[in-house]
Amino acid sequence: MISIKKYFIILTLLLLCGCTNKELTKTIMKTNDSYIVSINYPITSIKRVDNKIKKYIDNLYNSFIEKHTDSKQELAELNIDYTSDLIKERFLKIVINSYQYSNKNIFSNSLIINYDCLTKKFINDIPIHEISINENIKLNIQKKIINPKKKIIALTFDDGPSYYTKSILETLNKYNIKATFFVIGNKVKTYKDILKKVIESGNEIGNHTYNHKLLSRLKDDEFKEQINKTQELIKEYTGYSPTIFRPSYGTINKRLKKMINLEIVLWNIDTLDWKYKSYKTIAKRAISKARDGGIILMHDTHKRSNDALKIIIEELLKQGFEFVTISELNEVKMLRNIR
Ligand code: ZN
């Protein structure tokens, strides 16, 4: 009896202090002629922690934008990502890493937050005893048979998993359609449950780097880390090993290509759903460019992408298209070549 009581007291305390695993990731992606920005930071719903993070991000972001409005300079880059761990259900450790490239210089910087959810205080450091997650994941993937004579098209979603992945998956499942998701390594842990559901519904997962850096600037080792860390995280949290890779910003060079043993997949129909705010415009772009063997690029990081998705699916189904994953697309292309 006492232990149950104790358990509820601890549970109540945890709920009161807001230390849960249900943390959200906020994403900022911005690209123009002067700069590229890719930012991920956590929202913990602990006000003091969130304020600290927000202040750090705002400072970096605003000063970066101010400095880089001149498009005559070389393309500048701001990249911020994080790791977050709840240790022994009590200590929250968040590390936010920032990386800036401008005028051929690289600046990197970190913010480390250690927070005790029980005393509700920031602390200097946490005694870390890593808890291993080994759940023995068993995947039950649904498979579909594709008719190679039908017009085929592949939907792909980049930059997730995110808060919006769930709604995209619901739409796909409603129409019994499979797509391909190119995921970012540093989001895998936070959204591991939805990612597992994405795979179990028969969708394909691809590697989209660890934190969306401009790859051509990375050293060999740094590039390998971007790929390998993401492969390991996906495998660890979902039990699935991707065989396809989409480079961040769609750019990769010869040097890096030699180092990778995953199939590189780009796209040929760009919805620009990160740029256009109207879901109708996004849908129109996909529908007007749709063709047999096409690969549509979307992002599972906006609500409007899901709104557009419904229109795209209904219209293309009417036009007789069959939606396939990247691997299925390759299979069909192979079958057609043989015949
Ligand atoms: Zn991307």
Coordinates of C-alpha atoms and ligand atoms in Angstrom, one line a residue:
M1 CA 0.0 0.0 0.0
I2 CA 2.7 2.4 1.0
S3 CA 4.6 1.9 -2.2
I4 CA 1.5 2.6 -4.3
K5 CA 1.0 5.8 -2.2
K6 CA 4.6 6.8 -2.8
Y7 CA 4.3 6.1 -6.5
F8 CA 1.3 8.5 -6.7
I9 CA 3.1 11.2 -4.8
I10 CA 6.1 11.0 -7.1
L11 CA 3.8 10.9 -10.1
T12 CA 1.9 13.9 -8.9
L13 CA 5.1 15.7 -8.3
L14 CA 6.3 14.9 -11.8
L15 CA 3.1 16.1 -13.3
L16 CA 3.3 19.3 -11.3
C17 CA 6.8 20.1 -12.4
G18 CA 6.1 19.2 -16.0
C19 CA 9.0 16.8 -16.5
T20 CA 7.6 14.3 -18.9
N21 CA 8.9 12.6 -22.0
K22 CA 6.1 14.4 -24.0
E23 CA 8.3 17.2 -25.3
L24 CA 7.7 19.0 -28.6
T25 CA 10.2 20.1 -31.1
K26 CA 9.9 23.6 -32.6
T27 CA 11.4 23.9 -36.1
I28 CA 12.4 27.0 -38.1
M29 CA 13.5 26.4 -41.7
K30 CA 14.3 29.4 -43.9
T31 CA 16.2 29.6 -47.2
N32 CA 16.9 32.5 -49.5
D33 CA 19.8 33.9 -51.6
S34 CA 21.8 35.1 -48.5
Y35 CA 21.4 32.4 -46.0
I36 CA 20.0 29.0 -45.0
V37 CA 18.6 28.5 -41.5
S38 CA 17.7 25.2 -39.9
I39 CA 16.7 25.3 -36.2
N40 CA 15.3 22.7 -33.9
Y41 CA 14.7 23.3 -30.3
P42 CA 12.6 21.6 -27.6
I43 CA 9.5 22.9 -25.9
T44 CA 9.4 21.3 -22.5
S45 CA 6.4 23.2 -21.0
I46 CA 8.6 24.1 -18.0
K47 CA 8.4 27.8 -18.3
R48 CA 11.8 28.7 -16.8
V49 CA 13.6 26.2 -19.1
D50 CA 11.6 27.2 -22.2
N51 CA 12.4 30.9 -21.5
K52 CA 16.1 30.2 -21.2
I53 CA 16.1 28.3 -24.5
K54 CA 14.0 30.9 -26.3
K55 CA 16.3 33.7 -25.2
Y56 CA 19.3 31.8 -26.5
I57 CA 17.7 30.9 -29.9
D58 CA 16.3 34.4 -30.4
N59 CA 19.6 36.0 -29.8
L60 CA 21.4 33.8 -32.2
Y61 CA 18.7 34.0 -34.8
N62 CA 18.2 37.7 -34.8
S63 CA 21.8 38.6 -34.9
F64 CA 22.4 36.1 -37.7
I65 CA 19.5 37.5 -39.8
E66 CA 20.7 41.1 -39.3
K67 CA 24.2 40.2 -40.4
H68 CA 23.2 38.3 -43.5
T69 CA 20.7 40.3 -45.5
D70 CA 23.3 41.1 -48.2
S71 CA 23.0 38.4 -51.0
K72 CA 26.3 39.4 -52.5
Q73 CA 28.2 37.6 -49.8
E74 CA 28.7 33.9 -49.8
L75 CA 25.7 31.8 -48.6
A76 CA 25.7 31.9 -44.8
E77 CA 24.3 29.1 -42.6
L78 CA 22.8 28.9 -39.2
N79 CA 22.1 25.4 -37.8
I80 CA 20.8 24.7 -34.3
D81 CA 20.0 21.3 -32.9
Y82 CA 19.7 19.7 -29.5
T83 CA 19.7 16.6 -27.4
S84 CA 17.3 16.2 -24.5
D85 CA 17.3 13.5 -21.8
L86 CA 15.2 12.9 -18.8
I87 CA 17.4 11.1 -16.4
K88 CA 16.0 8.9 -13.6
E89 CA 12.6 10.5 -14.2
R90 CA 13.9 13.6 -12.4
F91 CA 16.8 15.4 -14.1
L92 CA 16.3 17.1 -17.4
K93 CA 19.5 17.6 -19.4
I94 CA 19.2 19.7 -22.6
V95 CA 22.2 20.5 -24.8
I96 CA 21.6 23.0 -27.6
N97 CA 24.3 23.2 -30.2
S98 CA 24.6 26.0 -32.6
Y99 CA 26.7 26.1 -35.7
Q100 CA 27.2 29.2 -37.9
Y101 CA 29.0 29.4 -41.1
S102 CA 29.7 32.9 -42.5
N103 CA 32.5 34.5 -44.5
K104 CA 34.3 31.2 -44.5
N105 CA 34.4 31.1 -40.7
I106 CA 32.7 28.5 -38.6
F107 CA 31.5 29.4 -35.1
S108 CA 30.0 26.9 -32.8
N109 CA 28.6 27.3 -29.4
S110 CA 26.5 25.3 -26.9
L111 CA 23.9 26.0 -24.2
I112 CA 23.7 23.3 -21.6
I113 CA 20.7 23.2 -19.2
N114 CA 20.5 20.9 -16.2
Y115 CA 17.3 21.1 -14.4
D116 CA 16.0 19.2 -11.3
C117 CA 12.3 18.6 -11.8
L118 CA 11.8 17.7 -8.1
T119 CA 13.4 20.8 -6.5
K120 CA 12.5 22.9 -9.6
K121 CA 16.0 24.4 -9.7
F122 CA 18.7 24.7 -12.3
I123 CA 21.8 22.7 -11.2
N124 CA 25.4 22.6 -12.4
D125 CA 25.6 19.1 -13.5
I126 CA 23.7 15.8 -13.3
P127 CA 25.1 12.4 -12.2
I128 CA 24.4 10.5 -15.4
H129 CA 23.6 6.8 -15.4
E130 CA 22.3 6.1 -18.8
I131 CA 19.1 4.0 -18.9
S132 CA 19.1 1.7 -21.9
I133 CA 15.9 1.6 -23.9
N134 CA 16.2 -1.9 -25.4
E135 CA 12.5 -2.7 -25.9
N136 CA 13.1 -5.6 -28.4
I137 CA 11.1 -4.0 -31.1
K138 CA 9.2 -6.2 -33.5
L139 CA 8.0 -4.7 -36.7
N140 CA 4.9 -5.8 -38.5
I141 CA 5.1 -4.1 -41.9
Q142 CA 2.2 -4.3 -44.3
K143 CA 3.2 -5.0 -47.9
K144 CA 1.2 -4.2 -51.0
I145 CA 1.4 -5.6 -54.6
I146 CA 1.8 -3.0 -57.3
N147 CA 0.5 -3.4 -60.8
P148 CA 3.4 -2.3 -63.1
K149 CA 1.0 -1.3 -65.9
K150 CA -0.6 1.4 -63.8
K151 CA 0.7 5.0 -63.6
I152 CA 2.7 5.3 -60.5
I153 CA 3.8 8.2 -58.3
A154 CA 5.7 8.5 -55.0
L155 CA 4.8 10.9 -52.2
T156 CA 7.8 11.9 -50.1
F157 CA 7.9 13.9 -46.8
D158 CA 11.1 15.5 -45.5
D159 CA 12.3 17.0 -42.3
G160 CA 10.2 15.1 -39.8
P161 CA 9.1 13.4 -37.8
S162 CA 7.3 16.2 -36.2
Y163 CA 4.1 17.1 -34.4
Y164 CA 2.3 17.0 -37.8
T165 CA 3.5 13.6 -38.9
K166 CA 0.5 12.0 -37.1
S167 CA -2.1 13.8 -39.2
I168 CA -0.2 13.0 -42.4
L169 CA -0.2 9.3 -41.4
E170 CA -3.9 9.5 -40.7
T171 CA -4.6 10.9 -44.1
L172 CA -2.5 8.3 -45.8
N173 CA -4.1 5.5 -43.9
K174 CA -7.6 6.8 -44.7
Y175 CA -6.9 6.3 -48.4
N176 CA -4.8 3.2 -47.8
I177 CA -1.8 4.9 -49.4
K178 CA 1.9 4.4 -48.7
A179 CA 4.5 7.2 -48.8
T180 CA 8.2 7.7 -48.0
F181 CA 9.4 9.8 -45.1
F182 CA 13.0 11.1 -45.1
V183 CA 13.6 11.7 -41.4
I184 CA 16.1 13.9 -39.5
G185 CA 18.1 12.0 -36.9
N186 CA 17.8 14.4 -34.1
K187 CA 14.0 14.2 -34.1
V188 CA 13.8 10.4 -34.0
K189 CA 13.9 10.0 -30.3
T190 CA 11.2 12.6 -29.5
Y191 CA 8.8 11.2 -32.1
K192 CA 9.8 7.5 -31.9
D193 CA 6.2 6.3 -31.3
I194 CA 4.7 8.0 -34.4
L195 CA 7.7 7.0 -36.5
K196 CA 7.1 3.3 -35.6
K197 CA 3.5 3.6 -36.6
V198 CA 4.6 5.2 -39.9
I199 CA 6.7 2.1 -40.6
E200 CA 4.1 -0.4 -39.5
S201 CA 1.5 1.1 -41.8
G202 CA 3.8 0.1 -44.7
N203 CA 5.5 3.4 -45.4
E204 CA 9.2 3.7 -46.1
I205 CA 11.7 5.6 -44.1
G206 CA 14.8 7.2 -45.5
N207 CA 17.8 9.0 -43.9
H208 CA 17.8 12.8 -44.2
T209 CA 21.0 13.5 -42.2
Y210 CA 21.2 14.1 -38.5
N211 CA 20.5 17.8 -38.4
H212 CA 20.1 19.2 -41.9
K213 CA 23.4 20.9 -42.5
L214 CA 24.7 21.9 -45.9
L215 CA 26.7 18.7 -46.6
S216 CA 29.2 20.0 -49.1
R217 CA 30.9 22.0 -46.3
L218 CA 31.4 19.0 -44.0
K219 CA 34.6 17.1 -43.6
D220 CA 34.5 13.4 -44.5
D221 CA 34.2 12.3 -40.9
E222 CA 31.5 14.9 -40.1
F223 CA 29.5 13.7 -43.1
K224 CA 29.8 10.0 -42.1
E225 CA 28.6 11.0 -38.7
Q226 CA 25.5 12.7 -40.1
I227 CA 24.6 9.5 -41.9
N228 CA 25.6 6.9 -39.4
K229 CA 24.2 8.5 -36.3
T230 CA 20.8 8.8 -38.1
Q231 CA 20.9 5.2 -39.2
E232 CA 21.7 4.1 -35.7
L233 CA 18.9 6.2 -34.1
I234 CA 16.3 4.9 -36.5
K235 CA 17.4 1.4 -35.9
E236 CA 17.5 1.8 -32.1
Y237 CA 14.1 3.4 -31.8
T238 CA 12.1 1.7 -34.5
G239 CA 14.0 -1.5 -35.4
Y240 CA 14.1 -0.4 -39.0
S241 CA 17.2 0.2 -41.2
P242 CA 16.8 2.6 -44.1
T243 CA 18.3 1.9 -47.4
I244 CA 17.7 5.3 -49.0
F245 CA 19.1 8.7 -48.4
R246 CA 18.1 12.2 -49.3
P247 CA 20.7 14.9 -48.8
S248 CA 19.6 18.1 -46.9
Y249 CA 18.7 20.8 -49.4
G250 CA 19.0 18.2 -52.1
T251 CA 22.7 18.9 -52.5
I252 CA 25.6 16.5 -52.4
N253 CA 29.0 16.4 -54.2
K254 CA 31.1 13.7 -55.7
R255 CA 33.4 13.4 -52.7
L256 CA 30.6 12.6 -50.4
K257 CA 28.7 10.4 -52.8
K258 CA 31.6 8.0 -52.7
M259 CA 31.3 7.6 -49.0
I260 CA 27.7 6.5 -48.8
N261 CA 26.2 3.0 -49.4
L262 CA 22.6 4.1 -49.3
E263 CA 20.7 4.9 -52.5
I264 CA 20.5 8.7 -53.1
V265 CA 16.9 9.8 -53.8
L266 CA 16.0 13.3 -55.0
W267 CA 12.6 14.5 -56.4
N268 CA 11.2 15.9 -59.6
I269 CA 7.9 17.5 -58.4
D270 CA 8.5 20.2 -55.8
T271 CA 5.4 21.4 -54.0
L272 CA 7.3 24.2 -52.2
D273 CA 5.0 23.6 -49.2
W274 CA 7.6 25.2 -46.9
K275 CA 7.2 28.4 -48.8
Y276 CA 3.6 28.7 -49.9
K277 CA 1.1 29.3 -47.2
S278 CA -2.0 28.3 -49.2
Y279 CA -2.7 24.6 -49.3
K280 CA -4.5 25.1 -52.6
T281 CA -1.4 26.5 -54.2
I282 CA 0.6 23.6 -52.9
A283 CA -1.9 21.0 -54.1
K284 CA -2.1 22.7 -57.5
R285 CA 1.7 22.5 -57.9
A286 CA 1.7 18.8 -57.3
I287 CA -1.3 18.0 -59.5
S288 CA -0.2 20.1 -62.5
K289 CA 3.3 18.4 -62.5
A290 CA 2.1 14.9 -61.7
R291 CA 3.4 12.2 -64.1
D292 CA 4.1 8.5 -64.3
G293 CA 7.2 7.7 -62.3
G294 CA 7.2 11.1 -60.5
I295 CA 8.5 11.8 -57.0
I296 CA 6.6 14.5 -55.1
L297 CA 8.5 16.5 -52.4
M298 CA 6.5 17.6 -49.4
H299 CA 7.3 18.2 -45.7
D300 CA 5.5 16.7 -42.7
T301 CA 6.3 19.8 -40.7
H302 CA 3.2 22.0 -41.5
K303 CA -0.5 21.7 -41.2
R304 CA -1.1 23.1 -44.7
S305 CA 0.9 20.2 -46.2
N306 CA -1.7 17.8 -44.8
D307 CA -4.6 19.9 -46.1
A308 CA -2.9 19.9 -49.5
L309 CA -2.2 16.2 -49.3
K310 CA -6.0 15.3 -49.2
I311 CA -6.6 17.2 -52.4
I312 CA -3.6 15.7 -54.1
I313 CA -4.5 12.2 -53.2
E314 CA -8.2 12.5 -54.3
E315 CA -7.3 14.2 -57.6
L316 CA -4.5 11.8 -58.6
L317 CA -6.5 8.7 -57.6
K318 CA -9.2 10.1 -60.0
Q319 CA -6.5 10.4 -62.7
G320 CA -5.7 6.7 -62.2
F321 CA -2.4 7.0 -60.3
E322 CA -1.2 4.4 -57.9
F323 CA 0.8 5.8 -55.0
V324 CA 4.0 3.9 -54.2
T325 CA 7.0 4.1 -51.9
I326 CA 10.5 4.8 -53.3
S327 CA 11.4 1.1 -53.1
E328 CA 8.2 0.1 -54.9
L329 CA 8.9 2.8 -57.5
N330 CA 12.3 1.2 -58.2
E331 CA 10.8 -2.3 -58.3
V332 CA 8.2 -1.2 -60.9
K333 CA 10.8 0.6 -63.0
M334 CA 12.9 -2.6 -62.9
L335 CA 9.9 -4.8 -63.9
R336 CA 9.1 -2.5 -66.8
N337 CA 12.7 -2.7 -68.0
I338 CA 12.7 -6.4 -68.0
R339 CA 9.4 -6.7 -69.9
Ligands
ZN1 ZN 15.1 18.8 -45.8

